[in-house]
XYZ file of C-alpha atoms in Angstrom:
638
model
C 102.799 109.663 100.141
C 104.201 106.174 99.655
C 105.678 104.527 102.717
C 109.356 104.389 101.784
C 109.473 108.051 100.939
C 107.374 109.064 103.922
C 109.681 107.257 106.311
C 113.065 108.023 104.809
C 112.824 111.455 103.241
C 112.168 113.518 106.372
C 115.162 112.008 108.156
C 117.463 112.710 105.243
C 116.108 116.171 104.579
C 116.416 117.161 108.233
C 120.200 116.900 107.971
C 120.471 119.605 105.323
C 122.334 122.715 106.426
C 120.349 125.943 106.946
C 122.337 127.534 104.129
C 121.306 124.872 101.661
C 117.705 124.939 102.821
C 117.643 128.679 102.241
C 119.054 128.273 98.759
C 116.637 125.466 97.947
C 113.732 127.747 98.805
C 114.197 129.761 95.653
C 111.106 130.051 93.541
C 110.791 128.198 90.288
C 111.358 131.432 88.407
C 114.498 132.255 90.376
C 115.870 128.797 89.829
C 115.198 129.073 86.137
C 116.981 132.406 86.012
C 119.978 130.947 87.830
C 120.150 128.130 85.338
C 119.632 130.352 82.317
C 122.561 132.547 83.309
C 124.848 129.565 82.784
C 123.681 128.870 79.260
C 123.846 130.666 75.962
C 121.308 131.223 73.242
C 117.594 131.101 73.762
C 117.045 130.254 77.434
C 113.769 128.524 76.701
C 115.391 126.146 74.233
C 118.288 125.474 76.556
C 116.015 124.620 79.410
C 113.782 122.446 77.272
C 116.636 120.456 75.789
C 118.882 120.169 78.786
C 117.272 121.329 81.983
C 116.410 117.985 83.466
C 114.677 118.400 86.804
C 114.503 115.729 89.451
C 111.715 116.241 91.955
C 111.667 115.622 95.663
C 108.896 117.147 97.756
C 109.216 120.859 97.095
C 112.815 120.471 95.920
C 113.742 121.413 92.372
C 117.085 120.140 91.154
C 118.441 120.915 87.704
C 121.028 118.812 85.944
C 123.027 121.520 84.234
C 123.687 120.011 80.822
C 122.310 121.532 77.661
C 122.503 118.458 75.469
C 123.108 115.422 77.663
C 120.701 112.612 78.349
C 120.045 112.143 82.050
C 121.321 108.978 83.725
C 119.899 107.881 87.092
C 123.304 107.575 88.755
C 124.544 111.040 87.750
C 123.606 114.188 89.650
C 124.908 117.682 89.097
C 123.881 120.799 90.969
C 124.305 124.317 89.572
C 127.180 126.102 91.218
C 126.254 127.809 94.478
C 123.060 125.895 95.154
C 124.171 123.181 97.554
C 127.457 122.193 99.132
C 129.047 118.788 98.606
C 127.651 117.295 101.816
C 124.136 118.349 101.007
C 124.581 117.206 97.425
C 125.255 113.733 98.760
C 122.153 113.875 100.957
C 120.018 115.050 98.080
C 121.506 112.303 95.942
C 120.174 109.841 98.518
C 116.790 111.524 98.541
C 116.532 111.246 94.789
C 117.639 107.643 94.766
C 114.861 106.910 97.265
C 112.419 108.463 94.851
C 113.758 106.587 91.855
C 113.793 103.248 93.615
C 110.190 103.791 94.665
C 108.650 105.078 91.468
C 111.018 104.452 88.605
C 112.566 107.145 86.473
C 111.054 110.604 86.522
C 112.139 113.087 83.904
C 110.662 116.543 83.911
C 111.504 119.616 81.865
C 110.643 123.248 82.402
C 108.251 124.442 79.742
C 108.781 128.186 79.660
C 110.351 131.059 81.574
C 106.916 132.328 82.542
C 105.427 129.107 83.868
C 106.577 126.291 86.062
C 104.955 123.528 84.097
C 106.634 120.193 83.570
C 106.108 117.010 81.639
C 106.972 113.588 82.954
C 107.940 110.199 81.688
C 107.259 107.845 84.541
C 105.115 105.158 86.101
C 104.863 106.115 89.764
C 102.212 105.101 92.250
C 99.884 108.037 91.901
C 99.591 108.817 95.597
C 103.285 109.636 95.813
C 103.334 111.013 92.287
C 100.814 113.664 93.295
C 102.470 114.320 96.641
C 105.841 114.914 95.050
C 104.634 117.110 92.252
C 101.858 119.226 93.684
C 104.137 120.926 96.190
C 107.252 120.880 94.046
C 105.724 123.070 91.359
C 104.364 125.804 93.613
C 106.500 128.859 93.010
C 107.173 129.577 96.668
C 107.738 125.945 97.588
C 109.916 125.137 100.584
C 111.675 122.033 101.739
C 109.456 121.755 104.814
C 106.929 119.746 102.797
C 109.014 116.589 103.160
C 107.327 116.085 106.519
C 103.826 116.033 104.952
C 101.060 114.378 106.935
C 100.933 110.609 106.255
C 97.912 109.401 104.329
C 95.127 107.327 105.854
C 94.788 103.736 104.693
C 92.578 100.807 105.631
C 93.563 97.337 106.702
C 90.739 95.058 107.692
C 88.389 96.931 110.011
C 90.816 99.656 111.036
C 92.267 102.921 109.779
C 96.031 103.405 109.863
C 98.421 106.307 109.427
C 102.169 105.870 109.371
C 101.852 102.308 110.647
C 99.665 103.111 113.667
C 95.931 102.721 114.131
C 94.007 105.953 113.614
C 90.958 107.039 115.616
C 88.856 109.992 114.470
C 88.306 112.902 116.840
C 86.399 115.106 114.456
C 83.965 117.967 114.005
C 81.510 118.631 111.190
C 82.720 121.714 109.339
C 80.014 123.161 107.129
C 77.176 125.421 108.101
C 76.106 126.818 104.738
C 75.912 125.575 101.154
C 79.105 127.511 100.444
C 82.403 125.672 100.105
C 84.205 126.064 103.483
C 87.615 125.133 102.076
C 88.400 128.168 99.918
C 89.145 130.935 102.451
C 92.684 130.183 103.589
C 92.869 132.687 106.438
C 89.548 131.468 107.846
C 90.680 127.865 107.654
C 93.907 128.770 109.437
C 91.987 130.423 112.285
C 89.609 127.503 112.646
C 92.308 124.836 112.332
C 94.403 126.523 115.015
C 91.522 126.546 117.483
C 90.457 123.008 116.578
C 93.943 121.728 117.319
C 93.757 123.057 120.880
C 90.996 120.591 121.752
C 92.588 117.604 120.013
C 90.704 117.623 116.716
C 92.318 115.402 114.086
C 89.459 115.229 111.558
C 86.824 117.443 109.986
C 83.865 116.383 107.913
C 82.966 118.617 104.972
C 79.670 117.994 103.198
C 80.099 119.846 99.903
C 82.905 121.552 97.980
C 83.095 123.327 94.652
C 85.577 121.365 92.495
C 86.289 124.437 90.364
C 87.770 126.318 93.331
C 91.327 126.123 94.664
C 91.561 124.318 97.998
C 95.340 124.301 98.443
C 95.455 126.924 101.185
C 92.744 125.426 103.364
C 93.889 121.844 102.930
C 97.402 122.908 103.899
C 96.082 124.816 106.917
C 94.358 121.698 108.203
C 97.291 119.475 107.267
C 99.661 121.722 109.209
C 97.359 121.325 112.216
C 97.379 117.524 111.846
C 93.762 117.445 110.702
C 92.330 115.094 108.055
C 89.321 115.863 105.859
C 86.499 113.409 105.174
C 84.456 114.780 102.298
C 81.067 114.061 100.750
C 81.273 113.708 96.965
C 77.737 114.775 96.171
C 76.305 118.244 95.817
C 72.849 119.529 96.626
C 71.748 118.667 93.084
C 73.587 115.389 92.462
C 72.933 113.330 95.590
C 71.125 110.012 95.351
C 67.462 110.734 96.076
C 65.842 108.512 98.683
C 62.402 107.965 97.153
C 63.419 108.022 93.484
C 67.001 106.752 93.449
C 69.146 106.960 90.344
C 72.808 106.610 89.544
C 73.436 108.328 86.224
C 76.359 109.422 84.127
C 75.582 113.023 85.110
C 75.848 112.162 88.794
C 79.017 110.175 88.184
C 80.630 113.058 86.317
C 79.823 115.444 89.166
C 81.189 113.050 91.789
C 84.348 112.343 89.782
C 85.074 116.056 89.385
C 85.146 116.414 93.150
C 87.367 113.338 93.407
C 89.729 114.765 90.789
C 89.946 118.097 92.580
C 90.607 116.680 96.043
C 92.435 113.375 95.626
C 95.911 114.885 95.576
C 95.840 116.115 99.170
C 97.635 113.867 101.643
C 95.233 114.812 104.430
C 92.152 113.735 102.498
C 90.985 110.910 104.737
C 88.170 109.563 102.600
C 85.076 110.247 100.531
C 81.461 109.773 101.564
C 79.369 108.538 98.642
C 76.161 109.620 100.341
C 74.641 110.934 103.558
C 71.428 109.579 105.079
C 70.038 108.528 101.705
C 67.966 105.808 103.382
C 65.907 106.741 106.425
C 63.261 103.988 106.530
C 62.649 100.510 105.169
C 60.580 101.861 102.264
C 63.686 103.654 101.015
C 65.925 100.592 101.241
C 65.653 100.182 97.465
C 68.067 103.107 97.221
C 70.840 101.013 98.797
C 71.939 99.334 95.524
C 72.413 102.791 93.992
C 74.622 103.848 96.885
C 76.685 100.719 96.425
C 76.863 101.199 92.649
C 78.051 104.775 93.084
C 80.785 103.652 95.462
C 81.888 100.868 93.108
C 82.034 103.143 90.064
C 83.945 105.905 91.848
C 86.430 103.355 93.193
C 86.849 101.910 89.699
C 87.360 105.389 88.269
C 90.024 106.279 90.822
C 91.789 102.970 90.213
C 91.904 103.659 86.475
C 93.240 107.140 87.198
C 95.967 105.555 89.350
C 95.008 107.653 92.347
C 96.057 106.400 95.737
C 93.556 104.091 97.408
C 91.326 106.729 98.960
C 88.652 105.102 101.138
C 85.069 105.505 99.919
C 82.287 105.072 102.456
C 78.734 105.929 103.406
C 77.195 107.953 106.239
C 73.948 106.406 107.481
C 71.110 107.698 109.589
C 70.773 105.685 112.788
C 67.459 103.960 112.063
C 66.657 100.972 114.278
C 64.563 99.174 111.635
C 67.493 99.229 109.198
C 69.985 97.672 111.616
C 72.050 95.744 110.772
C 70.822 95.109 107.216
C 72.042 98.374 105.708
C 75.542 98.257 107.141
C 75.863 94.588 106.192
C 74.486 95.043 102.678
C 76.963 97.807 101.823
C 79.918 95.624 102.877
C 78.716 92.120 102.012
C 80.204 89.514 99.729
C 83.723 88.744 98.644
C 84.140 91.390 95.936
C 85.409 94.395 97.870
C 85.544 96.451 94.666
C 81.725 96.577 94.771
C 81.481 97.514 98.447
C 82.041 100.595 100.529
C 85.356 100.831 102.394
C 84.002 102.266 105.651
C 80.642 102.839 107.310
C 79.699 105.998 109.190
C 76.735 106.209 111.540
C 74.953 109.465 112.391
C 73.729 108.706 115.897
C 72.338 111.046 118.540
C 71.243 108.413 121.065
C 73.549 109.367 123.923
C 72.040 112.443 125.579
C 73.317 114.117 128.716
C 75.124 112.025 131.306
C 73.875 108.689 129.980
C 75.556 105.296 130.050
C 76.785 102.573 127.708
C 73.621 100.537 128.301
C 70.941 103.202 128.717
C 72.041 105.135 125.635
C 71.729 102.143 123.348
C 75.441 102.116 122.575
C 75.674 98.555 123.894
C 73.219 97.525 121.183
C 75.157 99.443 118.519
C 78.328 97.695 119.638
C 76.677 94.284 119.487
C 75.533 94.842 115.905
C 78.913 96.201 114.792
C 81.002 93.523 116.521
C 83.001 91.627 113.912
C 82.248 94.119 111.115
C 84.809 93.664 108.363
C 85.463 97.332 107.502
C 86.039 100.425 109.662
C 82.942 101.827 111.349
C 82.715 105.128 113.211
C 80.246 107.803 114.262
C 80.092 110.198 111.307
C 77.824 112.507 113.322
C 77.141 112.467 117.051
C 76.483 114.869 119.901
C 72.946 115.087 121.273
C 72.234 118.685 122.304
C 69.648 118.073 125.012
C 69.896 118.727 127.837
C 72.208 121.708 127.863
C 75.084 122.046 128.368
C 76.440 119.269 126.179
C 78.681 116.954 128.180
C 80.012 114.703 125.386
C 80.382 111.817 127.837
C 79.699 109.419 124.965
C 83.289 110.010 123.862
C 84.567 108.119 126.886
C 82.459 105.130 125.832
C 83.398 105.273 122.147
C 87.110 105.294 122.929
C 86.837 102.780 125.778
C 87.757 99.112 125.745
C 84.069 98.309 125.201
C 84.010 99.906 121.761
C 87.468 100.977 120.531
C 88.356 97.576 119.122
C 85.320 97.906 116.833
C 84.708 101.636 116.401
C 87.254 104.040 114.920
C 86.157 107.228 116.650
C 83.584 109.953 116.190
C 82.805 113.240 114.455
C 80.973 115.775 116.608
C 78.115 117.663 115.011
C 79.100 120.471 114.642
C 81.747 123.204 114.707
C 79.715 126.360 114.090
C 76.645 127.391 116.060
C 73.551 127.622 113.868
C 69.855 127.884 114.654
C 69.811 124.180 115.540
C 72.122 124.804 118.544
C 74.704 122.121 117.826
C 77.792 124.318 117.477
C 80.809 124.674 119.746
C 81.979 128.057 118.375
C 80.437 131.291 117.135
C 81.694 134.026 114.813
C 81.426 137.817 115.052
C 78.018 139.347 114.289
C 76.384 135.949 113.972
C 78.161 135.137 110.729
C 79.166 131.636 109.712
C 82.813 130.902 108.949
C 83.773 134.554 108.957
C 86.195 136.018 111.459
C 87.765 134.750 114.650
C 85.957 131.720 116.105
C 84.907 132.111 119.736
C 84.365 128.992 121.879
C 80.876 128.417 123.250
C 81.261 127.524 126.896
C 81.064 125.228 128.684
C 80.417 122.941 125.692
C 83.769 123.699 124.068
C 85.751 122.897 127.213
C 83.625 119.834 127.903
C 84.566 118.392 124.527
C 88.194 119.336 125.024
C 88.313 117.608 128.405
C 86.647 114.474 127.078
C 89.107 114.132 124.217
C 92.068 114.784 126.493
C 90.963 111.919 128.709
C 90.616 109.318 125.949
C 93.645 108.120 124.026
C 93.229 104.553 122.797
C 96.544 103.038 121.808
C 95.135 100.777 119.131
C 97.418 98.359 117.343
C 100.403 98.714 115.042
C 99.608 97.914 111.426
C 102.469 95.426 111.206
C 101.068 93.507 114.184
C 97.499 93.412 112.924
C 96.072 90.487 110.980
C 92.417 91.002 109.995
C 90.187 88.107 110.985
C 86.692 89.505 110.392
C 84.945 88.165 107.307
C 82.622 90.209 105.130
C 79.006 89.849 106.273
C 76.564 87.739 104.330
C 74.369 89.726 101.965
C 70.957 90.117 103.625
C 67.884 88.716 101.919
C 64.762 90.751 101.281
C 62.419 90.733 104.267
C 59.477 92.720 105.523
C 61.797 95.416 106.875
C 64.404 95.267 104.124
C 63.349 95.275 100.485
C 66.668 94.532 98.773
C 67.816 91.126 97.597
C 71.485 91.134 98.503
C 72.368 88.711 95.712
C 70.970 90.940 92.940
C 73.312 92.887 90.676
C 73.833 96.537 91.520
C 72.988 99.221 88.907
C 76.518 100.212 87.933
C 77.238 102.368 84.906
C 78.615 100.827 81.744
C 82.343 100.191 82.094
C 82.948 102.174 78.926
C 81.633 105.315 80.615
C 83.991 104.877 83.560
C 86.957 104.050 81.351
C 86.360 106.946 78.994
C 86.042 109.379 81.892
C 89.328 108.101 83.291
C 91.071 108.495 79.942
C 91.256 104.747 79.534
C 89.068 103.690 76.588
C 88.136 100.047 76.722
C 89.192 99.294 73.161
C 92.791 100.014 72.134
C 94.394 99.362 68.747
C 96.032 95.962 68.583
C 99.524 95.446 67.228
C 98.110 93.027 64.664
C 96.202 95.879 63.038
C 99.432 97.562 62.012
C 100.426 97.195 58.381
C 103.098 94.629 57.604
C 105.239 97.520 56.442
C 106.021 98.176 60.102
C 106.954 95.620 62.693
C 105.828 96.153 66.261
C 107.141 94.987 69.584
C 105.544 95.305 72.973
C 106.694 94.988 76.542
C 103.851 93.926 78.762
C 105.426 94.386 82.190
C 103.799 97.052 84.349
C 105.128 100.342 83.119
C 106.353 98.693 79.948
C 106.419 100.302 76.536
C 104.935 99.802 73.119
C 107.114 100.684 70.159
C 106.334 100.534 66.451
C 109.524 99.832 64.552
C 110.572 99.585 60.924
C 110.291 96.136 59.399
C 113.995 95.358 59.847
C 113.965 95.943 63.613
C 114.570 93.055 65.945
C 113.618 92.355 69.526
C 115.004 92.669 72.080
C 116.527 95.817 70.773
C 120.241 95.444 70.064
C 122.778 97.904 71.427
C 122.552 101.130 69.503
C 118.892 100.738 68.621
C 117.829 102.623 71.715
C 118.918 105.921 73.134
C 120.353 105.580 76.632
C 118.996 105.343 79.249
C 116.185 103.750 77.272
C 118.263 101.172 75.419
C 116.746 97.705 75.053
C 113.598 98.901 76.742
C 112.554 95.588 78.247
C 112.531 96.492 81.920
C 109.464 97.842 83.716
C 109.066 101.586 83.264
C 111.406 101.531 80.303
C 110.874 103.585 77.187
C 111.910 102.583 73.691
C 112.833 105.087 71.017
C 114.478 104.816 67.630
C 117.902 106.112 66.715
C 117.029 107.356 63.269
C 114.164 108.912 61.429
C 111.815 106.562 59.641
C 110.829 107.868 56.219
C 107.094 108.228 56.056
C 107.195 106.269 52.812
C 108.194 103.124 54.667
C 104.958 103.103 56.589
C 101.719 102.004 55.051
C 99.400 104.708 53.847
C 96.769 103.548 56.303
C 99.087 104.098 59.237
C 100.419 107.334 57.790
C 96.975 108.802 57.314
C 94.612 107.778 60.057
C 95.450 104.554 61.841
C 97.342 104.679 65.134
C 100.148 102.181 65.322
C 99.328 100.885 68.762
C 98.921 101.537 72.423
C 100.833 100.661 75.549
C 99.755 97.389 77.082
C 101.068 98.145 80.547
C 99.610 100.590 83.066
C 101.698 103.710 82.938
C 103.356 102.507 79.769
C 104.937 104.690 77.108
C 103.748 104.727 73.513
C 106.374 105.511 70.894
C 104.667 105.444 67.532
C 105.301 106.018 63.855
C 102.744 107.544 61.605
C 100.007 109.938 62.537
C 99.579 111.682 65.867
C 98.483 109.097 68.382
C 96.721 109.252 71.701
C 97.776 107.245 74.736
C 94.897 105.800 76.700
C 96.985 104.527 79.585
C 97.264 106.143 82.945
C 100.696 107.685 83.206
C 101.231 107.048 79.507
C 103.141 109.453 77.310
C 102.726 109.730 73.566
C 105.572 110.430 71.189
C 105.920 110.059 67.457
C 108.660 109.748 64.859
C 108.912 111.225 62.341
C 107.099 114.521 62.717
C 106.936 117.565 60.487
C 109.681 120.142 60.855
C 107.381 122.210 63.007
C 106.402 120.875 66.376
C 103.178 118.892 66.504
C 101.225 118.164 69.630
C 100.228 114.735 70.866
C 97.615 114.724 73.600
C 97.692 112.297 76.490
C 94.203 111.966 77.904
C 95.338 110.997 81.378
C 97.267 112.449 84.279
C 100.670 112.462 82.586
C 99.812 115.578 80.643
C 100.556 116.832 77.156
C 103.709 115.971 75.260
C 105.130 117.478 72.082
C 108.003 115.811 70.299
C 110.188 117.019 67.455
C 112.669 114.803 65.603
C 115.725 116.363 63.968
C 118.009 115.109 61.228
C 120.921 114.395 63.591
C 119.917 110.981 64.846
C 117.092 111.124 67.295
C 117.254 114.432 69.106
C 114.025 114.343 70.994
C 112.941 117.754 72.195
C 110.387 117.486 74.938
C 108.047 120.202 76.079
C 104.626 120.188 77.559
C 102.328 120.532 80.504
C 101.902 118.391 83.534
C 98.177 118.451 84.195
C 97.959 118.711 87.967
């Protein structure tokens, strides 16, 4: 969730009266029914044409006007929903939203669904946070206090302005997705919280499954999820490395499915792909995968989710591997964090004897966050976890960002800290394995590094130099990495590389563009002028020159005034700004811009569908004879 909203919304929302909170907890269907009772005629039509909804986290507000255009400074609440005091508070909440993300307009699609369409250009991290919860039928206002997202500055993680240290456990004992059974996740998250867990690592998920319940269970417990993007069939293979479109598509599906959760801490692009110097040739493929996934998420306008790598602790690869994955000045081609799977500290060892002093020396000055993505030697028994005191001590905490204990569930390898009834895995009430469970709890209770406030932190570490090929490292750090063609990434993100240029439009139609971020492209009749004079735009879109503005026409354009080429097959143009709006004349047109919305004038008497290939969803537009009465309906593709 973006910072302004995260900081200001909870304080405002907390002042709402219990009565108003109760009334705001109506389901989408109930709200729709309440609104419909105040209208006449077909309720679907009334809601589509006039039910403008403004979204705050899990708050649905309807402007009760069947034919009016919505203005940002006007707010109406259906009678009986909120009192005047709360209306003022909610007004402030909405203004916070609008100042942060620009105008959001959403309309209910049908009495049966809760689907919306948007016209907006928000930062996607907040866009997803606002909408995902707001459209759940049983949504409640409590979501305004959602867990703050993890971000990176220099070599440190931050949440809500404070440095973040991982106290995590590995949470996957079988190939099955552990984030689909809500009740099981709730049981595990509750017990994890008692020992101070703030992170879990999950190795594989099924992107076709619903993870809302489990992600919420861990979020409610204050627990972040670091997730591997690969599957058992798509991981980069050590001895025969590849990075293919098939692998990319599989990775991106996982990213799509999980990116909207605020408590997603980051993605691992691979786990222990390289385990000896002979396999170091796989490193460029790891780096290419990270670069392409980061590029894809940027095109999709997702929040900046960290993408890193989890390495086996192999002495002969230190420090070449960690340096190679973060080297050079182009951070877009590097990983964002480095995880180390290390089991060197066994029993009641020490900073020097364990080898941690050597690990610290090699990581000192590293330019990105580094942490133990697996740790917890299991010999001798019981496990003491005394390495945690070292990791969070002054010796290491300025460099290392915490640790993930391997693992939560007891398997045949004897690394677990809990068991389940009848020897099952992730099924039933978890039972602590003692004294290991209490030993870990006591260690974490005793270590609480304060870190540094984000506002007070100025990164000084430079990216490491790219290592040259040597006898123990076979990769030339200056060589290009095997990234996929940019067209593949762009097409997958719904952002084709080539877009129709305004110059390709027939002279029968003039075109004007706004190139500011969130700007609009409009194709106008030949007598139109720019900037658009008063009356040539429909408020609040008039003149359409500001960022996030939309330009529409006030009258139908006879199809005869447009060249036959445009009328038959040629799109008029595309938005030039990220998140821009395309308002076209001629044939149905597709927006290729993230956040873009497609509309068209004129259209046949019956509604036609224009498809947006990105996250803004599907929009249908119908023009009527009376000026420009734009009737919006559609789906928001969550």
